[in-house]
mmCIF file of C-alpha atoms and ligand atoms in Angstrom:
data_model
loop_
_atom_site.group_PDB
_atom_site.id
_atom_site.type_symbol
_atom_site.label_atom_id
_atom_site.label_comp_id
_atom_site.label_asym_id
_atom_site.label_seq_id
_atom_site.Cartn_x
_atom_site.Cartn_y
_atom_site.Cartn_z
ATOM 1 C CA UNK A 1 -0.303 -6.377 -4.664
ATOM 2 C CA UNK A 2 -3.123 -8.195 -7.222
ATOM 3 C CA UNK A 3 -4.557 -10.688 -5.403
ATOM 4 C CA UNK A 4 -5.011 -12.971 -8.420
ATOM 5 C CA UNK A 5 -0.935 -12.928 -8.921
ATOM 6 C CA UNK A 6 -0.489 -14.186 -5.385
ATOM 7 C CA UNK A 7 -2.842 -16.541 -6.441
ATOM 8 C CA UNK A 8 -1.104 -17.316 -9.540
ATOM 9 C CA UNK A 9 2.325 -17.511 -7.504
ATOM 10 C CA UNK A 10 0.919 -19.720 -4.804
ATOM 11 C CA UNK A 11 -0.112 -22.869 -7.688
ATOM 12 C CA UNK A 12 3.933 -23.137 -7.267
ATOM 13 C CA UNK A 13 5.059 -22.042 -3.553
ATOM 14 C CA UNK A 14 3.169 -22.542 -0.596
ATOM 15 C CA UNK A 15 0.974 -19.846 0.641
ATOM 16 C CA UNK A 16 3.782 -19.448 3.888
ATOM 17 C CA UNK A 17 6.796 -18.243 1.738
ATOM 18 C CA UNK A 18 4.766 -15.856 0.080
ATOM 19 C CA UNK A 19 5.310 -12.479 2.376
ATOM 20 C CA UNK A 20 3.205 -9.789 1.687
ATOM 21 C CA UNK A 21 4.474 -6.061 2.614
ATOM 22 C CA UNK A 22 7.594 -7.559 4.331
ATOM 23 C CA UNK A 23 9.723 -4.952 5.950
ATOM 24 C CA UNK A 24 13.329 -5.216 4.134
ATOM 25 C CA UNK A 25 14.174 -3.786 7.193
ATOM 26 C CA UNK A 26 14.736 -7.494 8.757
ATOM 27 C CA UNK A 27 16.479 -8.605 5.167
ATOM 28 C CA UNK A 28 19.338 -6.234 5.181
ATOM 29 C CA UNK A 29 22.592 -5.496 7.075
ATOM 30 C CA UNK A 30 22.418 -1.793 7.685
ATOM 31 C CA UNK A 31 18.586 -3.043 8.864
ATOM 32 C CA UNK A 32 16.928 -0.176 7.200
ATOM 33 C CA UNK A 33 14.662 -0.097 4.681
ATOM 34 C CA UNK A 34 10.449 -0.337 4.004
ATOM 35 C CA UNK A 35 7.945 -2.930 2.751
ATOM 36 C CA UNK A 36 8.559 -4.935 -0.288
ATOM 37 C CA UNK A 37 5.421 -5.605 -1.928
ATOM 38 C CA UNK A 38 5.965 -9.475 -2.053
ATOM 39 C CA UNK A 39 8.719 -11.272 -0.471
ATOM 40 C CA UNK A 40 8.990 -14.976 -1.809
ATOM 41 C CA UNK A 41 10.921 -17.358 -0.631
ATOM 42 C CA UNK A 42 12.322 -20.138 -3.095
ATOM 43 C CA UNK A 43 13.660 -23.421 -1.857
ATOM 44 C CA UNK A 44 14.797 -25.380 -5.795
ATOM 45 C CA UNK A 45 15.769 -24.517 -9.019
ATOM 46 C CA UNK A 46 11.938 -25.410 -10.486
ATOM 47 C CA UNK A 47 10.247 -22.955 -8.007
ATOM 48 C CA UNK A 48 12.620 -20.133 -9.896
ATOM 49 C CA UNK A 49 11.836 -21.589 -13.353
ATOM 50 C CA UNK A 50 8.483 -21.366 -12.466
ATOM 51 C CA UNK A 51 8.274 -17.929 -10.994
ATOM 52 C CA UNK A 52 10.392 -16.282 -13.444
ATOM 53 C CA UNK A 53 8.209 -17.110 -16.377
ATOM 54 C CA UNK A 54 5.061 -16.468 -14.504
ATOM 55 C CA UNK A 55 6.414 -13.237 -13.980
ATOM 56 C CA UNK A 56 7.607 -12.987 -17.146
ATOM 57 C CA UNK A 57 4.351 -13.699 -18.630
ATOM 58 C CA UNK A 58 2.871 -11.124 -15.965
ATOM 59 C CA UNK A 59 5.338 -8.399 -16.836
ATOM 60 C CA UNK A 60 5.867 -7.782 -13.241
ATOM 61 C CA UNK A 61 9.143 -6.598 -11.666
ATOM 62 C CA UNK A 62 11.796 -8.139 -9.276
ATOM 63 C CA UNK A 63 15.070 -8.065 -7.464
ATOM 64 C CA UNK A 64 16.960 -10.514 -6.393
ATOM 65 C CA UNK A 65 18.177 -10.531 -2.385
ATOM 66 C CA UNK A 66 20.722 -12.844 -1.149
ATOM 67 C CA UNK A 67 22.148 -11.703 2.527
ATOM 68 C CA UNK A 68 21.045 -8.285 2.166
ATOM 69 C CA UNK A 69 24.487 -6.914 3.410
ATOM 70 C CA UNK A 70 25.576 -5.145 0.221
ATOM 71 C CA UNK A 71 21.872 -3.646 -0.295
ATOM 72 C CA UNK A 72 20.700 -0.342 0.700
ATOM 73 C CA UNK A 73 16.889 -0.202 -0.193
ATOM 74 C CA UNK A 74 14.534 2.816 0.889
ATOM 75 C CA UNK A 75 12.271 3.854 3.789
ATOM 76 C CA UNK A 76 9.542 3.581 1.291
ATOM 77 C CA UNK A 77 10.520 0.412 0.331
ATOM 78 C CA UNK A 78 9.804 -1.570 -2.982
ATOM 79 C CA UNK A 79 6.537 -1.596 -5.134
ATOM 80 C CA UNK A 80 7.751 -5.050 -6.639
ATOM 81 C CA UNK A 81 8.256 -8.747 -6.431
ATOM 82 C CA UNK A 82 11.685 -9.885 -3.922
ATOM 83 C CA UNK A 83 13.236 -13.110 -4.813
ATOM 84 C CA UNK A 84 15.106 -14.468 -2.066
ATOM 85 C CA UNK A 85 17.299 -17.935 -2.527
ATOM 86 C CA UNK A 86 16.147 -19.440 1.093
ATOM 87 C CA UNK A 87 18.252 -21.261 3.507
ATOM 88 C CA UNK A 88 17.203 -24.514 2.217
ATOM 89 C CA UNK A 89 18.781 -23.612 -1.585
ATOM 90 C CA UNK A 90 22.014 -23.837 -0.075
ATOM 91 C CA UNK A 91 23.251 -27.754 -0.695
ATOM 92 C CA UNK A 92 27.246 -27.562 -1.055
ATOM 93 C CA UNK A 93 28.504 -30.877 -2.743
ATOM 94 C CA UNK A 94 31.715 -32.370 -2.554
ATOM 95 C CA UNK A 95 33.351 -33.856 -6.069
ATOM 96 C CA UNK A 96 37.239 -33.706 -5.232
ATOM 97 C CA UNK A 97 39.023 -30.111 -5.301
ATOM 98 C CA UNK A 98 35.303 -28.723 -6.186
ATOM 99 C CA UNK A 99 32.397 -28.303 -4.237
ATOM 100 C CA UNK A 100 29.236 -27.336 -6.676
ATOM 101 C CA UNK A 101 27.327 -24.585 -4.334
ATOM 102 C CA UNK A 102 23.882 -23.154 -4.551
ATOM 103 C CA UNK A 103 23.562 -19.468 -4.342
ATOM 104 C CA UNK A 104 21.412 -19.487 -1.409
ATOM 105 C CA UNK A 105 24.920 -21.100 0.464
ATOM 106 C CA UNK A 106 26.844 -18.435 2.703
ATOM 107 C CA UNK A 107 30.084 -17.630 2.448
ATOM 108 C CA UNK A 108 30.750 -18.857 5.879
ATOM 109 C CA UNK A 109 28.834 -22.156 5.259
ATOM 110 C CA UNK A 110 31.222 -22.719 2.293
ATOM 111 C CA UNK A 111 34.385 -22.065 3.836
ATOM 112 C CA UNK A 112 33.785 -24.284 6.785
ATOM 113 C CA UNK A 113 33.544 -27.165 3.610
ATOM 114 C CA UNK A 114 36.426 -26.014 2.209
ATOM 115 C CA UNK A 115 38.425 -26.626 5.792
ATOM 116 C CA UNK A 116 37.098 -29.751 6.584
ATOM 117 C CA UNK A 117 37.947 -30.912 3.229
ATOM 118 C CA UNK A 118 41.369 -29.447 3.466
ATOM 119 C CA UNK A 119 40.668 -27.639 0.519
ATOM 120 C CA UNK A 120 42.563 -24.158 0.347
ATOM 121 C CA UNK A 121 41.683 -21.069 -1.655
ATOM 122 C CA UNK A 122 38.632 -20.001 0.258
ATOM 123 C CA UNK A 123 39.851 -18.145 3.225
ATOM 124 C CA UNK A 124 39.678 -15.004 1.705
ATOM 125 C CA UNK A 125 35.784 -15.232 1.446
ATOM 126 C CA UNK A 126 35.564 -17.032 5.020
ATOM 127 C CA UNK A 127 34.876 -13.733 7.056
ATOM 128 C CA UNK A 128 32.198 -11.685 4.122
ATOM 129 C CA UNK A 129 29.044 -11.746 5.063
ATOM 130 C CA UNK A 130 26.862 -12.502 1.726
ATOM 131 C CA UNK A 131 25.227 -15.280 -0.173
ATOM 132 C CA UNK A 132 27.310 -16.906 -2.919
ATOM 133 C CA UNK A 133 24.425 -15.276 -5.276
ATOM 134 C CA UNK A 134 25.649 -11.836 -4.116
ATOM 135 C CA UNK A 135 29.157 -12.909 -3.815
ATOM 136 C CA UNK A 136 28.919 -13.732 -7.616
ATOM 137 C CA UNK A 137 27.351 -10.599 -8.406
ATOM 138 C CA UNK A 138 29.982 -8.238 -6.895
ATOM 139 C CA UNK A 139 32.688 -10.788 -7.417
ATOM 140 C CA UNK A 140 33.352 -9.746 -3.729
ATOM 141 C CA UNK A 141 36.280 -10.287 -2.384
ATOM 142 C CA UNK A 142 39.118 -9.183 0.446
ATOM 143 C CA UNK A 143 43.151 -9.587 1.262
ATOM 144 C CA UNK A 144 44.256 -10.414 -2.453
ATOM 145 C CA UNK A 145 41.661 -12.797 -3.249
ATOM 146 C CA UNK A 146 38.342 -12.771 -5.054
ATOM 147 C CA UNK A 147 35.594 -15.281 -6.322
ATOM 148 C CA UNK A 148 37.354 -15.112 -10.104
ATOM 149 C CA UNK A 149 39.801 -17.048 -8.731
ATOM 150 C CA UNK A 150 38.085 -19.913 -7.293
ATOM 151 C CA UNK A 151 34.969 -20.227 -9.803
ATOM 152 C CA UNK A 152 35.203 -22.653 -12.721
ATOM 153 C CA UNK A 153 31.958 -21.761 -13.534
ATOM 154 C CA UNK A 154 27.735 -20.413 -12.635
ATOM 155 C CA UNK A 155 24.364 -22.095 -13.537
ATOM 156 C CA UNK A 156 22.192 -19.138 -14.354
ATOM 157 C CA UNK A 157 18.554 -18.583 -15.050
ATOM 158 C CA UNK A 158 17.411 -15.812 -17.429
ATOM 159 C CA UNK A 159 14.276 -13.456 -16.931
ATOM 160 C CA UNK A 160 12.083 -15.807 -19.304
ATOM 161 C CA UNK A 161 13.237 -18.988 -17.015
ATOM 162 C CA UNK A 162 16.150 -20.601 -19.087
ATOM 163 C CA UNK A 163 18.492 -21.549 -17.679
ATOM 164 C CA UNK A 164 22.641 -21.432 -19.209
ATOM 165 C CA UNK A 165 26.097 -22.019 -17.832
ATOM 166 C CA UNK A 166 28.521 -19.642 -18.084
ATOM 167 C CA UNK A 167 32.570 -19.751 -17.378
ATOM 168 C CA UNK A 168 34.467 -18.095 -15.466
ATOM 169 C CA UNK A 169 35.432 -15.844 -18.240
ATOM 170 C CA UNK A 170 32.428 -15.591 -19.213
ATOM 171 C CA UNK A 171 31.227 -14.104 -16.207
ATOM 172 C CA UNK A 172 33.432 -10.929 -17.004
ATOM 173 C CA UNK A 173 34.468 -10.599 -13.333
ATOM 174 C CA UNK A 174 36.686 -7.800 -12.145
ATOM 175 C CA UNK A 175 36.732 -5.652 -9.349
ATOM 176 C CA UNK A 176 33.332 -5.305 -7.471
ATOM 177 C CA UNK A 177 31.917 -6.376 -10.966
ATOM 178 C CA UNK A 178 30.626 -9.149 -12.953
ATOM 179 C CA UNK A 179 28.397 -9.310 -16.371
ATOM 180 C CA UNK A 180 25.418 -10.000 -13.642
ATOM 181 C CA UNK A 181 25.299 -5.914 -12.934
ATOM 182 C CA UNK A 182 24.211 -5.160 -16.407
ATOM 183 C CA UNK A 183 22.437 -9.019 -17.623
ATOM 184 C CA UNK A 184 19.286 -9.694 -15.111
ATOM 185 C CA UNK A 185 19.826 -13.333 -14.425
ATOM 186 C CA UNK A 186 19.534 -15.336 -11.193
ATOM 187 C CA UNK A 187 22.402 -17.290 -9.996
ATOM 188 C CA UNK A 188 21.617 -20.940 -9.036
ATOM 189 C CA UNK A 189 24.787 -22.748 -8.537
ATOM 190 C CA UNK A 190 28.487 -22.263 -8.744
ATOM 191 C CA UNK A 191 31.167 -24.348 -9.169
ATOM 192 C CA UNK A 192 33.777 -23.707 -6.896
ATOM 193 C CA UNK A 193 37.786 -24.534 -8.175
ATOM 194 C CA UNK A 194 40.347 -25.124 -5.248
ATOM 195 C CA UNK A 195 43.183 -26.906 -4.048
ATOM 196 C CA UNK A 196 44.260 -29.504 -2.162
ATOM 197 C CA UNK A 197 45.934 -28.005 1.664
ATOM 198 C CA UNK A 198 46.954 -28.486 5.141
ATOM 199 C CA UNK A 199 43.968 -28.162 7.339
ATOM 200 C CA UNK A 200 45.876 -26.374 10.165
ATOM 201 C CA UNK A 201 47.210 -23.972 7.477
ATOM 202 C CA UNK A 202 43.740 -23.090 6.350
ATOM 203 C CA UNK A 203 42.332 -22.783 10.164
ATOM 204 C CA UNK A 204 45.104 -20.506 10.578
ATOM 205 C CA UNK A 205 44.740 -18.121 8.136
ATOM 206 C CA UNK A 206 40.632 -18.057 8.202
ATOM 207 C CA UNK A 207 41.082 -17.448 12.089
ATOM 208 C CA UNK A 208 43.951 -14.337 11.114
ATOM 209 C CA UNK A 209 41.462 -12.813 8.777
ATOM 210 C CA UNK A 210 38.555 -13.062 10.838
ATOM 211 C CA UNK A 211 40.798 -11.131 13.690
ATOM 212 C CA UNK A 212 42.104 -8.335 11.224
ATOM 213 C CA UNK A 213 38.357 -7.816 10.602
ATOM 214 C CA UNK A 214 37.184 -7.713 14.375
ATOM 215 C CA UNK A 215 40.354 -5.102 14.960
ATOM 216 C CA UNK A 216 39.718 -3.048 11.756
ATOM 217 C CA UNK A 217 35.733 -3.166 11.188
ATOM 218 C CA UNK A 218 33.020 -1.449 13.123
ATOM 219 C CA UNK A 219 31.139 -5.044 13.220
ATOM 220 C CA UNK A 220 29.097 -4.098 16.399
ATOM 221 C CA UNK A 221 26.875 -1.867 13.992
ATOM 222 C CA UNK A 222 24.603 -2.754 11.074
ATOM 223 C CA UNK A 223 26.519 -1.621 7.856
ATOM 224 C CA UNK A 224 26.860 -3.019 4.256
ATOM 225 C CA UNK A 225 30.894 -3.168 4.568
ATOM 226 C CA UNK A 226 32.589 -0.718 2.078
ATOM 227 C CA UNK A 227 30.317 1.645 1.362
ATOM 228 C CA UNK A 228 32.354 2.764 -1.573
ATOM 229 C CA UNK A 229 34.244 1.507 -3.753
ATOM 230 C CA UNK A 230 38.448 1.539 -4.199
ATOM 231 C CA UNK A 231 39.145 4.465 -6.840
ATOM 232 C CA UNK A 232 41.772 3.741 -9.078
ATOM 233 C CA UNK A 233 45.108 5.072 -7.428
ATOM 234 C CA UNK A 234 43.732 6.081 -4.149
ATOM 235 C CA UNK A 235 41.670 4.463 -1.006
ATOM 236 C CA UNK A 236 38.621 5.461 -0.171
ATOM 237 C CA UNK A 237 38.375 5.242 3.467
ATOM 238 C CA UNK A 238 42.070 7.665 3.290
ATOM 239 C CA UNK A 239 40.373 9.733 1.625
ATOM 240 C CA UNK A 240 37.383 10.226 3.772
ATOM 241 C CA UNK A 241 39.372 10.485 6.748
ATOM 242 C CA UNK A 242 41.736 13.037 5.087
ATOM 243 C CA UNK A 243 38.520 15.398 3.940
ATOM 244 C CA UNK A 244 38.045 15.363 8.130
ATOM 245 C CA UNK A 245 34.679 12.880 8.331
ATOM 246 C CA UNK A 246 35.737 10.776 10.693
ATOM 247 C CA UNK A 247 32.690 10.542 12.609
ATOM 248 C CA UNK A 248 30.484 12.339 10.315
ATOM 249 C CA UNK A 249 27.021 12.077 10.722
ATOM 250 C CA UNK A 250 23.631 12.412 9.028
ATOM 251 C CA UNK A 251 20.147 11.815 11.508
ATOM 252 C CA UNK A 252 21.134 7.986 12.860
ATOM 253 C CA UNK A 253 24.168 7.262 10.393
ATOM 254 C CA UNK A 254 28.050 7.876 10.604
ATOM 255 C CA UNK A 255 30.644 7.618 8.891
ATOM 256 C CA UNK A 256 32.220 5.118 11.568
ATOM 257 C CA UNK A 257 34.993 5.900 13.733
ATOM 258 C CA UNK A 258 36.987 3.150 13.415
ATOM 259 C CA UNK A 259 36.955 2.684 9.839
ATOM 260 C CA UNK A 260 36.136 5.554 7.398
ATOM 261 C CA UNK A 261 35.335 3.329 5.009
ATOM 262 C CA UNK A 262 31.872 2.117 6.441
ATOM 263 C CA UNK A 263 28.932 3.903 6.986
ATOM 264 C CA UNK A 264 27.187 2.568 9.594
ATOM 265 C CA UNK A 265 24.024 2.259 11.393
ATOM 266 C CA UNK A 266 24.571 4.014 14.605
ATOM 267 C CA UNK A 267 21.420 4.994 16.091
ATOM 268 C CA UNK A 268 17.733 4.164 14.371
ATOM 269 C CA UNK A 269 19.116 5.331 11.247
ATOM 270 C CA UNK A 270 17.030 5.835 8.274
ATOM 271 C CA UNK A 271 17.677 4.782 4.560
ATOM 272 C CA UNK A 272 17.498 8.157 3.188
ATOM 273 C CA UNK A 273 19.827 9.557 6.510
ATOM 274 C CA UNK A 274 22.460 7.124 5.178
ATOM 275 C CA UNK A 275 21.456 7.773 1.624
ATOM 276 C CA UNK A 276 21.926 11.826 2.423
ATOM 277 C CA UNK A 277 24.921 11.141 4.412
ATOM 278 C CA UNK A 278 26.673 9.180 1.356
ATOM 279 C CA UNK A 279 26.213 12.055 -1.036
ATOM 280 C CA UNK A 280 27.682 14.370 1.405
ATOM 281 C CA UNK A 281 30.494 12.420 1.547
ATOM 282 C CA UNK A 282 30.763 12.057 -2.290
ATOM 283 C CA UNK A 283 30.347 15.878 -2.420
ATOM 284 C CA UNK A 284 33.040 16.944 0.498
ATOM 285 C CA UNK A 285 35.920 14.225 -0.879
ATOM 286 C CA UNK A 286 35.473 15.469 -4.748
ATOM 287 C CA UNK A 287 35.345 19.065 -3.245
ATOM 288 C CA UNK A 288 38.909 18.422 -0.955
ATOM 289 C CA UNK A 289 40.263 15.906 -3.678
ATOM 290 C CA UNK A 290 38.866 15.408 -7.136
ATOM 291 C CA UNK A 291 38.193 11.829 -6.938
ATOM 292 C CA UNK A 292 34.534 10.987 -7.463
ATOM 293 C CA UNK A 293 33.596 7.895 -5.194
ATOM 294 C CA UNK A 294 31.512 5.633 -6.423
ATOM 295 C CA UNK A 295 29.019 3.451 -4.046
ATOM 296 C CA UNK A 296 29.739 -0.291 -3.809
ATOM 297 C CA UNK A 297 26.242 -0.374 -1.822
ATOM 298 C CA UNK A 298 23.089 -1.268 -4.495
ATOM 299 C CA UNK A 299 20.401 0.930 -3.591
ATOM 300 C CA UNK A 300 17.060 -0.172 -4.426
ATOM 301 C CA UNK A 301 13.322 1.792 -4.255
ATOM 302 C CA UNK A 302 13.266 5.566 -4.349
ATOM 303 C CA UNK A 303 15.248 7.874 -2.356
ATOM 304 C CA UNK A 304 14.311 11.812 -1.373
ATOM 305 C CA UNK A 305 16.606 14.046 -3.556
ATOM 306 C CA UNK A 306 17.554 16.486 -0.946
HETATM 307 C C1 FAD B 401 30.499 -6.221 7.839
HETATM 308 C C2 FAD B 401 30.585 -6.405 6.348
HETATM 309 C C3 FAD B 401 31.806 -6.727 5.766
HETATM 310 C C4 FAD B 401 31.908 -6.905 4.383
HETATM 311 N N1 FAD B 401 33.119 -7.234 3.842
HETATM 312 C C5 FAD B 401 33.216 -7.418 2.500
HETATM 313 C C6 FAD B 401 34.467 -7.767 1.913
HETATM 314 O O1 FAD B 401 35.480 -7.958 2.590
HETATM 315 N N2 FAD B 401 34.519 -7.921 0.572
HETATM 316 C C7 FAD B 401 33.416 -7.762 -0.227
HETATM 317 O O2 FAD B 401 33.517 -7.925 -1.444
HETATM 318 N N3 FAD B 401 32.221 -7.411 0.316
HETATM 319 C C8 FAD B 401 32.094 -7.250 1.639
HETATM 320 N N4 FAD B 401 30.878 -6.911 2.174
HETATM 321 C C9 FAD B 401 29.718 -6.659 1.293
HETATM 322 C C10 FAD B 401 28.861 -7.914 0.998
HETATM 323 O O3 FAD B 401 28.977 -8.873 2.039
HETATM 324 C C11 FAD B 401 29.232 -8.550 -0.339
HETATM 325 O O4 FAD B 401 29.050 -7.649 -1.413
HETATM 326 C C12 FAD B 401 28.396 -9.817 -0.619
HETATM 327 O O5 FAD B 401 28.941 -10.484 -1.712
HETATM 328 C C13 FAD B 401 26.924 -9.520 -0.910
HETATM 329 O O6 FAD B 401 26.214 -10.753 -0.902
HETATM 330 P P1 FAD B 401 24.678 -10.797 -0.475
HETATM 331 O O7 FAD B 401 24.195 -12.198 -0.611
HETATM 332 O O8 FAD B 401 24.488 -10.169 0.838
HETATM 333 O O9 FAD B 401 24.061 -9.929 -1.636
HETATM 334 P P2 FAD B 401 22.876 -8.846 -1.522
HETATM 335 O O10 FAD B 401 23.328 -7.684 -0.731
HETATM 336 O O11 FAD B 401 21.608 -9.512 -1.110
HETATM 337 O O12 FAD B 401 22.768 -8.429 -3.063
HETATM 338 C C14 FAD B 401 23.854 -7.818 -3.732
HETATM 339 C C15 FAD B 401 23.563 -7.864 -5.242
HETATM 340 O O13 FAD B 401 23.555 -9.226 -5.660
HETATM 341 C C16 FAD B 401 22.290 -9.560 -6.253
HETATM 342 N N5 FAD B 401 22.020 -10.959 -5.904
HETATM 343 C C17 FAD B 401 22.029 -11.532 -4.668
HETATM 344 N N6 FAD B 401 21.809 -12.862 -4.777
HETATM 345 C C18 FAD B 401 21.652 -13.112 -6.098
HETATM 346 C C19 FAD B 401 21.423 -14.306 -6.875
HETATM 347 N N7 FAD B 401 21.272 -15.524 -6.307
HETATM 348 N N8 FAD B 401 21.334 -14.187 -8.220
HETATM 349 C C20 FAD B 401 21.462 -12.973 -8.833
HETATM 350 N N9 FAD B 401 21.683 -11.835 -8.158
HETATM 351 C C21 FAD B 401 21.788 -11.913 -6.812
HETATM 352 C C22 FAD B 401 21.310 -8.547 -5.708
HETATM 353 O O14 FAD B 401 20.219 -8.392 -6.597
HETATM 354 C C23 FAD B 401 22.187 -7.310 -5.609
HETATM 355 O O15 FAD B 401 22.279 -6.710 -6.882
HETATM 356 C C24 FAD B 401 30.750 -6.736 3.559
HETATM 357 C C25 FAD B 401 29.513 -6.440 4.152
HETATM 358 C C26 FAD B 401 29.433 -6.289 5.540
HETATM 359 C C27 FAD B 401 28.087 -5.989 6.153
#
């Protein structure tokens, strides 16, 4: 990387949250993945102002990475500039039924608010492992809920450092989707919508999720979740198990045995092993079916073709 951007970068963040070559590897959930070029760490809304139009101005190129744990980003890594919302951009405030987030918040950390406000709405989100950035992006959600229905609205900041507030509706949500997949702007802060509820209620149903997810999911390996996406009509991890993949693997990944959905990490597992292995799977389910699955996972950096 040009030493006189790091420079540049460092009259605005201190020379420690400026990581040079950092292995993505320690960034994501399936814990793959090579060097990003520059790794930046940014703690308030005027470092992002800042960076965005110096790298505006620079014409240099960046990605955004919350929790890592819907990412799959190559062996070889990323010839660019990562943003990362730190720890420390993750204030939740209280104001009633809302609590106004930053992005760098977990889910988690937001839905232990929620219950000891006795706020209901959240438990859906309590047990997904992301950053309310991400969590924006993909509108994640799980059992019947989603983030559409709790967000009143996001702070944004565009490539050239402005920064807008959109509404929910705005935000085009729907499933696994929001406007944020095709606009590149940075979430800051969300507003967060819910209800008053009975604390034991709440506790209750975050502790029945979290259980249905230690039965059902394979959370003793490194995975992004659902590696694909639900098509229309059908359910992808059926359908994988139905084409006989159970147990399927590529080099160091699997399809995982105890939920077809997720591909996991199983053994020192490469990017492009679980890159090679998810187009095998594509290939084998349209072969036995005819439904093209599409990847949930964002892949990021280049990947062999194979
Ligand atoms: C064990 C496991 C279980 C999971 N269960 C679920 C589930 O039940 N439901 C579900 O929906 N998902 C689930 N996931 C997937 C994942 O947790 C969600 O997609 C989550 O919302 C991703 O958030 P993240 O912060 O990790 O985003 P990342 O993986 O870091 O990034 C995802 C996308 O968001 C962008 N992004 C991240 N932060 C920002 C920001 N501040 N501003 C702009 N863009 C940003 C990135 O550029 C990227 O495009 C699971 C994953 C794992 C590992």
């Amino acid at each position: 990387m040009k030493q006189n951007l790091i420079q540049k970068i460092s009259q605005y963040i201190p020379k420690d949250r400026i990581m040079q070559n950092e292995p993505m590897k320690n960034h994501t959930t399936f814990r793959v993945g090579g060097p990003a070029a520059l790794y930046l760490e940014l703690k308030t809304e005027q470092e992002f102002g800042d960076i965005l139009r110096l790298l505006h101005a620079e014409e240099e190129d960046y990605f955004t990475v919350g929790n890592g744990s819907n990412l799959l980003i190559s062996d070889t890594g990323y010839d660019g500039i990562i943003l990362h919302p730190s720890k420390e951009f993750s204030d939740v405030r209280i104001e009633g039924e809302r609590l106004i987030c930053e992005s760098g918040a977990t889910l988690a950390a937001i839905a232990r608010v929620a219950l000891e406000q006795g706020l209901t709405g959240f438990e859906f989100a309590a047990g997904i492992p992301g950053s309310l950035g991400g969590a924006i992006v993909m509108n994640a959600g799980a059992y019947d809920g989603e983030m559409k229905q709790v967000v009143e609205s996001v702070r944004l900041i565009t490539s050239e450092g402005e920064i807008v507030t959109k509404s929910c509706e705005e935000m085009g949500f729907s499933y696994r989707h929001s406007i944020l997949k095709e606009e590149p702007y940075l979430v800051l802060s969300v507003v967060i919508k819910l209800e008053k509820g009975n604390r034991e209620q709440i506790k209750a149903r975050m502790d029945e999720l979290a259980m249905k997810r230690r039965e059902k999911q394979p959370l003793e390996y490194p995975s992004a979740g659902s590696t694909f996406k639900r098509p229309e009509g059908y359910f992808a991890a059926k359908l994988i198990q139905d084409a006989g993949l159970r147990g399927f693997t590529v080099g160091g990944a699997q399809v995982s045995e105890k939920h077809c959905g997720f591909v996991i990490n199983r053994e020192n597992a490469t990017a492009q092993d679980i890159h090679e292995l998810m187009k095998q799977v594509q290939q084998k389910v349209q072969d036995a079916f005819g439904v093209k699955l599409e990847p949930e996972v964002i892949r990021l950096g280049e990947f062999e073709k194979g």
